Amino acid sequence: DPGWVVATGHLVEGEQLLYRILGSLQFWSVEQEDWMSTTPNNEAIRIFGVIPLEIILNGSEEEIAFYGSGTVISSNGVSGPTSLILDRADESGAVHSHVDFCLQDGASNCALNKRDYDSSVRHGNPAVGAYMFEMQVFSDVTVNSGDYKYQASDPFIIVLNQGLAATELNKAIAKLTTAPEVEDERVEGAAGILIMSGN
């Protein structure tokens, strides 16, 4: 359950912070020592945001189910809502929110959460490796001109660790952050990457 923090006073009470998923799921293969565009057994990540209030109040059962099922990120892209609410700012204009992430195996069963000690719950068995996707956060608040009040965040990467040793996870992250070798004397600048990791 990676979290997001917006400091006191940076939003107005009640303003929403949302996520937007960009691209598709990638998988770190220990055997290939590289990021792959497909997962071994059709694994996916499901994120559960907050169902919009207007959907809860006025939506059909199908609409509520659509938003309630969360966003699914797979090698094929995104299904379900591509964006959902992370949280609403409190009376001080702050947000501190942890969102549920489910790493699913090919049968859509979630991996065991460390804090889930109920052995009667069926849990999935996704392949050992790291799972990566790109997202950004934004607010949908607009001003009188119709423009957005806040600029969306730069896209950032989340990496979820499924059973990798720290040395192997570090290797996967280094592959993302190490500048590629160049053939001539020109040096290319590397773009910054924010990595969040949970296992």
PDB file of C-alpha atoms in Angstrom:
ATOM      1  CA  ASP A   1       0.000   0.000   0.000  1.00  0.00           C
ATOM      2  CA  PRO A   2       2.302   2.814  -1.209  1.00  0.00           C
ATOM      3  CA  GLY A   3       1.269   6.206   0.129  1.00  0.00           C
ATOM      4  CA  TRP A   4       1.059   9.815  -0.975  1.00  0.00           C
ATOM      5  CA  VAL A   5       1.533  12.910   1.187  1.00  0.00           C
ATOM      6  CA  VAL A   6       0.516  16.472   0.351  1.00  0.00           C
ATOM      7  CA  ALA A   7       1.765  18.936   2.967  1.00  0.00           C
ATOM      8  CA  THR A   8      -0.581  21.137   5.011  1.00  0.00           C
ATOM      9  CA  GLY A   9      -1.870  24.118   3.032  1.00  0.00           C
ATOM     10  CA  HIS A  10      -0.920  22.838  -0.425  1.00  0.00           C
ATOM     11  CA  LEU A  11      -4.528  22.043  -1.343  1.00  0.00           C
ATOM     12  CA  VAL A  12      -7.873  23.483  -0.260  1.00  0.00           C
ATOM     13  CA  GLU A  13     -10.111  21.395   1.995  1.00  0.00           C
ATOM     14  CA  GLY A  14     -12.113  18.893  -0.040  1.00  0.00           C
ATOM     15  CA  GLU A  15      -9.989  19.087  -3.191  1.00  0.00           C
ATOM     16  CA  GLN A  16      -9.294  15.692  -4.691  1.00  0.00           C
ATOM     17  CA  LEU A  17      -5.948  14.108  -5.475  1.00  0.00           C
ATOM     18  CA  LEU A  18      -6.266  11.505  -8.250  1.00  0.00           C
ATOM     19  CA  TYR A  19      -3.976   9.043  -9.993  1.00  0.00           C
ATOM     20  CA  ARG A  20      -3.636   8.439 -13.723  1.00  0.00           C
ATOM     21  CA  ILE A  21      -2.043   5.252 -15.082  1.00  0.00           C
ATOM     22  CA  LEU A  22       0.263   5.649 -18.081  1.00  0.00           C
ATOM     23  CA  GLY A  23       1.353   2.788 -20.308  1.00  0.00           C
ATOM     24  CA  SER A  24       1.449  -0.898 -19.445  1.00  0.00           C
ATOM     25  CA  LEU A  25       2.981  -3.303 -16.933  1.00  0.00           C
ATOM     26  CA  GLN A  26       6.596  -4.410 -17.283  1.00  0.00           C
ATOM     27  CA  PHE A  27       8.320  -7.328 -15.561  1.00  0.00           C
ATOM     28  CA  TRP A  28      11.915  -7.765 -14.357  1.00  0.00           C
ATOM     29  CA  SER A  29      13.116 -11.183 -15.431  1.00  0.00           C
ATOM     30  CA  VAL A  30      15.875 -12.646 -13.267  1.00  0.00           C
ATOM     31  CA  GLU A  31      16.797 -15.048 -16.058  1.00  0.00           C
ATOM     32  CA  GLN A  32      17.025 -12.332 -18.740  1.00  0.00           C
ATOM     33  CA  GLU A  33      18.347  -9.677 -16.330  1.00  0.00           C
ATOM     34  CA  ASP A  34      16.164  -7.162 -18.092  1.00  0.00           C
ATOM     35  CA  TRP A  35      12.740  -5.505 -18.059  1.00  0.00           C
ATOM     36  CA  MET A  36      10.263  -7.403 -20.232  1.00  0.00           C
ATOM     37  CA  SER A  37       7.106  -6.047 -21.888  1.00  0.00           C
ATOM     38  CA  THR A  38       5.182  -9.217 -20.942  1.00  0.00           C
ATOM     39  CA  THR A  39       4.697 -11.032 -17.641  1.00  0.00           C
ATOM     40  CA  PRO A  40       5.319 -14.798 -17.351  1.00  0.00           C
ATOM     41  CA  ASN A  41       1.729 -15.872 -16.592  1.00  0.00           C
ATOM     42  CA  ASN A  42      -0.491 -12.866 -17.422  1.00  0.00           C
ATOM     43  CA  GLU A  43       0.085 -11.273 -14.008  1.00  0.00           C
ATOM     44  CA  ALA A  44      -1.435  -7.840 -13.424  1.00  0.00           C
ATOM     45  CA  ILE A  45      -1.641  -5.109 -10.805  1.00  0.00           C
ATOM     46  CA  ARG A  46      -4.990  -3.878  -9.538  1.00  0.00           C
ATOM     47  CA  ILE A  47      -5.274  -0.510  -7.751  1.00  0.00           C
ATOM     48  CA  PHE A  48      -8.314   0.417  -5.669  1.00  0.00           C
ATOM     49  CA  GLY A  49      -9.025   4.148  -5.551  1.00  0.00           C
ATOM     50  CA  VAL A  50     -12.062   5.951  -4.143  1.00  0.00           C
ATOM     51  CA  ILE A  51     -15.288   5.609  -6.125  1.00  0.00           C
ATOM     52  CA  PRO A  52     -16.448   9.098  -7.203  1.00  0.00           C
ATOM     53  CA  LEU A  53     -19.292  10.391  -5.026  1.00  0.00           C
ATOM     54  CA  GLU A  54     -21.521  11.145  -8.021  1.00  0.00           C
ATOM     55  CA  ILE A  55     -21.200   7.494  -9.089  1.00  0.00           C
ATOM     56  CA  ILE A  56     -22.104   6.245  -5.602  1.00  0.00           C
ATOM     57  CA  LEU A  57     -25.146   8.549  -5.438  1.00  0.00           C
ATOM     58  CA  ASN A  58     -26.417   8.422  -9.024  1.00  0.00           C
ATOM     59  CA  GLY A  59     -24.577   5.655 -10.829  1.00  0.00           C
ATOM     60  CA  SER A  60     -26.021   2.382 -12.041  1.00  0.00           C
ATOM     61  CA  GLU A  61     -24.979  -0.924 -10.484  1.00  0.00           C
ATOM     62  CA  GLU A  62     -22.736  -1.496 -13.493  1.00  0.00           C
ATOM     63  CA  GLU A  63     -21.019   1.888 -13.061  1.00  0.00           C
ATOM     64  CA  ILE A  64     -20.472   1.317  -9.343  1.00  0.00           C
ATOM     65  CA  ALA A  65     -19.025  -2.130 -10.057  1.00  0.00           C
ATOM     66  CA  PHE A  66     -16.779  -0.684 -12.787  1.00  0.00           C
ATOM     67  CA  TYR A  67     -15.220   1.870 -10.421  1.00  0.00           C
ATOM     68  CA  GLY A  68     -15.297  -0.464  -7.416  1.00  0.00           C
ATOM     69  CA  SER A  69     -13.267  -3.103  -9.241  1.00  0.00           C
ATOM     70  CA  GLY A  70     -10.336  -0.706  -9.520  1.00  0.00           C
ATOM     71  CA  THR A  71      -7.793  -0.153 -12.260  1.00  0.00           C
ATOM     72  CA  VAL A  72      -6.032  -3.178 -13.743  1.00  0.00           C
ATOM     73  CA  ILE A  73      -2.586  -2.724 -15.296  1.00  0.00           C
ATOM     74  CA  SER A  74      -1.295  -5.592 -17.423  1.00  0.00           C
ATOM     75  CA  SER A  75       1.127  -6.148 -20.286  1.00  0.00           C
ATOM     76  CA  ASN A  76      -1.779  -5.290 -22.601  1.00  0.00           C
ATOM     77  CA  GLY A  77      -2.378  -1.868 -21.038  1.00  0.00           C
ATOM     78  CA  VAL A  78      -5.023  -0.548 -18.664  1.00  0.00           C
ATOM     79  CA  SER A  79      -8.564  -1.760 -18.096  1.00  0.00           C
ATOM     80  CA  GLY A  80     -11.182  -0.296 -15.807  1.00  0.00           C
ATOM     81  CA  PRO A  81     -10.959   3.389 -14.897  1.00  0.00           C
ATOM     82  CA  THR A  82      -7.602   4.842 -15.975  1.00  0.00           C
ATOM     83  CA  SER A  83      -7.833   7.306 -13.087  1.00  0.00           C
ATOM     84  CA  LEU A  84      -9.445   7.270  -9.651  1.00  0.00           C
ATOM     85  CA  ILE A  85      -9.392   9.411  -6.514  1.00  0.00           C
ATOM     86  CA  LEU A  86      -6.542   8.759  -4.075  1.00  0.00           C
ATOM     87  CA  ASP A  87      -8.049  10.967  -1.354  1.00  0.00           C
ATOM     88  CA  ARG A  88      -9.574  14.334  -0.548  1.00  0.00           C
ATOM     89  CA  ALA A  89      -7.674  17.082   1.270  1.00  0.00           C
ATOM     90  CA  ASP A  90      -8.552  17.466   4.959  1.00  0.00           C
ATOM     91  CA  GLU A  91      -9.453  20.733   6.696  1.00  0.00           C
ATOM     92  CA  SER A  92      -5.766  21.771   6.687  1.00  0.00           C
ATOM     93  CA  GLY A  93      -5.387  21.164   2.955  1.00  0.00           C
ATOM     94  CA  ALA A  94      -3.240  18.069   3.506  1.00  0.00           C
ATOM     95  CA  VAL A  95      -3.457  14.536   2.140  1.00  0.00           C
ATOM     96  CA  HIS A  96      -1.950  11.381   3.640  1.00  0.00           C
ATOM     97  CA  SER A  97      -3.327   8.375   1.841  1.00  0.00           C
ATOM     98  CA  HIS A  98      -2.297   4.735   1.368  1.00  0.00           C
ATOM     99  CA  VAL A  99      -3.894   2.944  -1.543  1.00  0.00           C
ATOM    100  CA  ASP A 100      -4.444  -0.810  -1.832  1.00  0.00           C
ATOM    101  CA  PHE A 101      -2.397  -2.485  -4.556  1.00  0.00           C
ATOM    102  CA  CYS A 102      -3.077  -6.092  -5.515  1.00  0.00           C
ATOM    103  CA  LEU A 103      -0.457  -8.059  -7.442  1.00  0.00           C
ATOM    104  CA  GLN A 104      -2.505 -10.706  -9.245  1.00  0.00           C
ATOM    105  CA  ASP A 105      -1.479 -14.020 -10.713  1.00  0.00           C
ATOM    106  CA  GLY A 106      -2.877 -15.240 -14.041  1.00  0.00           C
ATOM    107  CA  ALA A 107      -6.110 -16.375 -12.324  1.00  0.00           C
ATOM    108  CA  SER A 108      -6.660 -12.844 -10.872  1.00  0.00           C
ATOM    109  CA  ASN A 109      -5.875 -13.962  -7.312  1.00  0.00           C
ATOM    110  CA  CYS A 110      -3.881 -11.480  -5.237  1.00  0.00           C
ATOM    111  CA  ALA A 111      -0.501 -12.212  -3.671  1.00  0.00           C
ATOM    112  CA  LEU A 112      -0.419 -12.604   0.103  1.00  0.00           C
ATOM    113  CA  ASN A 113      -0.107  -9.311   1.962  1.00  0.00           C
ATOM    114  CA  LYS A 114       2.404  -9.467   4.823  1.00  0.00           C
ATOM    115  CA  ARG A 115      -0.231  -8.140   7.219  1.00  0.00           C
ATOM    116  CA  ASP A 116      -2.912 -10.620   6.160  1.00  0.00           C
ATOM    117  CA  TYR A 117      -2.750 -13.537   8.565  1.00  0.00           C
ATOM    118  CA  ASP A 118      -6.074 -15.129   7.618  1.00  0.00           C
ATOM    119  CA  SER A 119      -4.956 -18.428   6.129  1.00  0.00           C
ATOM    120  CA  SER A 120      -8.505 -19.198   5.000  1.00  0.00           C
ATOM    121  CA  VAL A 121      -8.332 -16.448   2.363  1.00  0.00           C
ATOM    122  CA  ARG A 122      -7.293 -17.703  -1.072  1.00  0.00           C
ATOM    123  CA  HIS A 123      -4.152 -16.020  -2.297  1.00  0.00           C
ATOM    124  CA  GLY A 124      -2.480 -15.948  -5.666  1.00  0.00           C
ATOM    125  CA  ASN A 125       1.024 -16.912  -6.650  1.00  0.00           C
ATOM    126  CA  PRO A 126       2.427 -14.377  -9.141  1.00  0.00           C
ATOM    127  CA  ALA A 127       5.872 -15.072 -10.589  1.00  0.00           C
ATOM    128  CA  VAL A 128       8.909 -13.971  -8.595  1.00  0.00           C
ATOM    129  CA  GLY A 129      10.286 -10.747 -10.009  1.00  0.00           C
ATOM    130  CA  ALA A 130       9.647  -7.009 -10.007  1.00  0.00           C
ATOM    131  CA  TYR A 131       6.607  -5.363 -11.574  1.00  0.00           C
ATOM    132  CA  MET A 132       6.794  -1.815 -12.881  1.00  0.00           C
ATOM    133  CA  PHE A 133       4.341   0.738 -14.211  1.00  0.00           C
ATOM    134  CA  GLU A 134       4.161   4.492 -14.737  1.00  0.00           C
ATOM    135  CA  MET A 135       1.635   6.891 -13.272  1.00  0.00           C
ATOM    136  CA  GLN A 136       1.079  10.501 -12.262  1.00  0.00           C
ATOM    137  CA  VAL A 137      -1.065  12.307  -9.723  1.00  0.00           C
ATOM    138  CA  PHE A 138      -3.239  15.320 -10.400  1.00  0.00           C
ATOM    139  CA  SER A 139      -6.151  17.401  -9.158  1.00  0.00           C
ATOM    140  CA  ASP A 140      -9.244  17.883 -11.304  1.00  0.00           C
ATOM    141  CA  VAL A 141     -10.050  21.300  -9.806  1.00  0.00           C
ATOM    142  CA  THR A 142     -10.521  24.030 -12.425  1.00  0.00           C
ATOM    143  CA  VAL A 143     -10.621  27.815 -12.158  1.00  0.00           C
ATOM    144  CA  ASN A 144     -13.009  30.296 -13.818  1.00  0.00           C
ATOM    145  CA  SER A 145     -11.102  30.151 -17.110  1.00  0.00           C
ATOM    146  CA  GLY A 146     -11.672  26.395 -17.248  1.00  0.00           C
ATOM    147  CA  ASP A 147      -7.964  25.694 -16.853  1.00  0.00           C
ATOM    148  CA  TYR A 148      -6.761  23.272 -14.208  1.00  0.00           C
ATOM    149  CA  LYS A 149      -5.852  24.999 -10.945  1.00  0.00           C
ATOM    150  CA  TYR A 150      -2.855  22.725 -10.371  1.00  0.00           C
ATOM    151  CA  GLN A 151      -0.317  21.272 -12.764  1.00  0.00           C
ATOM    152  CA  ALA A 152      -0.235  17.457 -12.872  1.00  0.00           C
ATOM    153  CA  SER A 153       2.858  15.778 -11.447  1.00  0.00           C
ATOM    154  CA  ASP A 154       5.621  14.589 -13.697  1.00  0.00           C
ATOM    155  CA  PRO A 155       5.129  10.911 -14.564  1.00  0.00           C
ATOM    156  CA  PHE A 156       6.868   8.599 -12.091  1.00  0.00           C
ATOM    157  CA  ILE A 157       7.508   4.886 -11.802  1.00  0.00           C
ATOM    158  CA  ILE A 158       6.351   2.435  -9.164  1.00  0.00           C
ATOM    159  CA  VAL A 159       8.190  -0.861  -8.767  1.00  0.00           C
ATOM    160  CA  LEU A 160       6.631  -3.643  -6.694  1.00  0.00           C
ATOM    161  CA  ASN A 161       8.934  -6.411  -5.467  1.00  0.00           C
ATOM    162  CA  GLN A 162       7.578  -9.971  -5.543  1.00  0.00           C
ATOM    163  CA  GLY A 163      10.117 -12.133  -3.727  1.00  0.00           C
ATOM    164  CA  LEU A 164      13.380 -10.735  -5.092  1.00  0.00           C
ATOM    165  CA  ALA A 165      16.433 -10.481  -2.873  1.00  0.00           C
ATOM    166  CA  ALA A 166      17.641  -6.924  -2.271  1.00  0.00           C
ATOM    167  CA  THR A 167      20.644  -7.393  -4.576  1.00  0.00           C
ATOM    168  CA  GLU A 168      18.427  -8.508  -7.467  1.00  0.00           C
ATOM    169  CA  LEU A 169      15.931  -5.683  -6.873  1.00  0.00           C
ATOM    170  CA  ASN A 170      18.807  -3.189  -6.829  1.00  0.00           C
ATOM    171  CA  LYS A 171      19.965  -4.618 -10.171  1.00  0.00           C
ATOM    172  CA  ALA A 172      16.485  -4.067 -11.630  1.00  0.00           C
ATOM    173  CA  ILE A 173      16.352  -0.485 -10.349  1.00  0.00           C
ATOM    174  CA  ALA A 174      19.876   0.238 -11.579  1.00  0.00           C
ATOM    175  CA  LYS A 175      18.806  -0.818 -15.074  1.00  0.00           C
ATOM    176  CA  LEU A 176      16.221   1.991 -14.948  1.00  0.00           C
ATOM    177  CA  THR A 177      18.496   4.675 -13.584  1.00  0.00           C
ATOM    178  CA  THR A 178      21.827   3.982 -15.292  1.00  0.00           C
ATOM    179  CA  ALA A 179      22.508   6.082 -18.357  1.00  0.00           C
ATOM    180  CA  PRO A 180      23.005   3.990 -21.530  1.00  0.00           C
ATOM    181  CA  GLU A 181      26.500   3.747 -22.964  1.00  0.00           C
ATOM    182  CA  VAL A 182      27.161   5.981 -25.942  1.00  0.00           C
ATOM    183  CA  GLU A 183      29.367   5.181 -28.925  1.00  0.00           C
ATOM    184  CA  ASP A 184      30.856   8.627 -29.433  1.00  0.00           C
ATOM    185  CA  GLU A 185      32.057  11.426 -27.160  1.00  0.00           C
ATOM    186  CA  ARG A 186      28.684  13.136 -26.796  1.00  0.00           C
ATOM    187  CA  VAL A 187      27.118  12.677 -23.355  1.00  0.00           C
ATOM    188  CA  GLU A 188      23.341  12.478 -23.079  1.00  0.00           C
ATOM    189  CA  GLY A 189      21.585  13.619 -19.875  1.00  0.00           C
ATOM    190  CA  ALA A 190      19.507  11.002 -18.051  1.00  0.00           C
ATOM    191  CA  ALA A 191      15.938  11.754 -17.025  1.00  0.00           C
ATOM    192  CA  GLY A 192      15.064  11.544 -13.325  1.00  0.00           C
ATOM    193  CA  ILE A 193      13.013   8.601 -12.114  1.00  0.00           C
ATOM    194  CA  LEU A 194      11.132   8.274  -8.825  1.00  0.00           C
ATOM    195  CA  ILE A 195      11.013   4.661  -7.652  1.00  0.00           C
ATOM    196  CA  MET A 196       8.651   3.396  -4.976  1.00  0.00           C
ATOM    197  CA  SER A 197       9.176  -0.181  -3.941  1.00  0.00           C
ATOM    198  CA  GLY A 198       7.182  -2.498  -1.720  1.00  0.00           C
ATOM    199  CA  ASN A 199       7.437  -6.188  -1.151  1.00  0.00           C
TER     200      ASN A 199
END
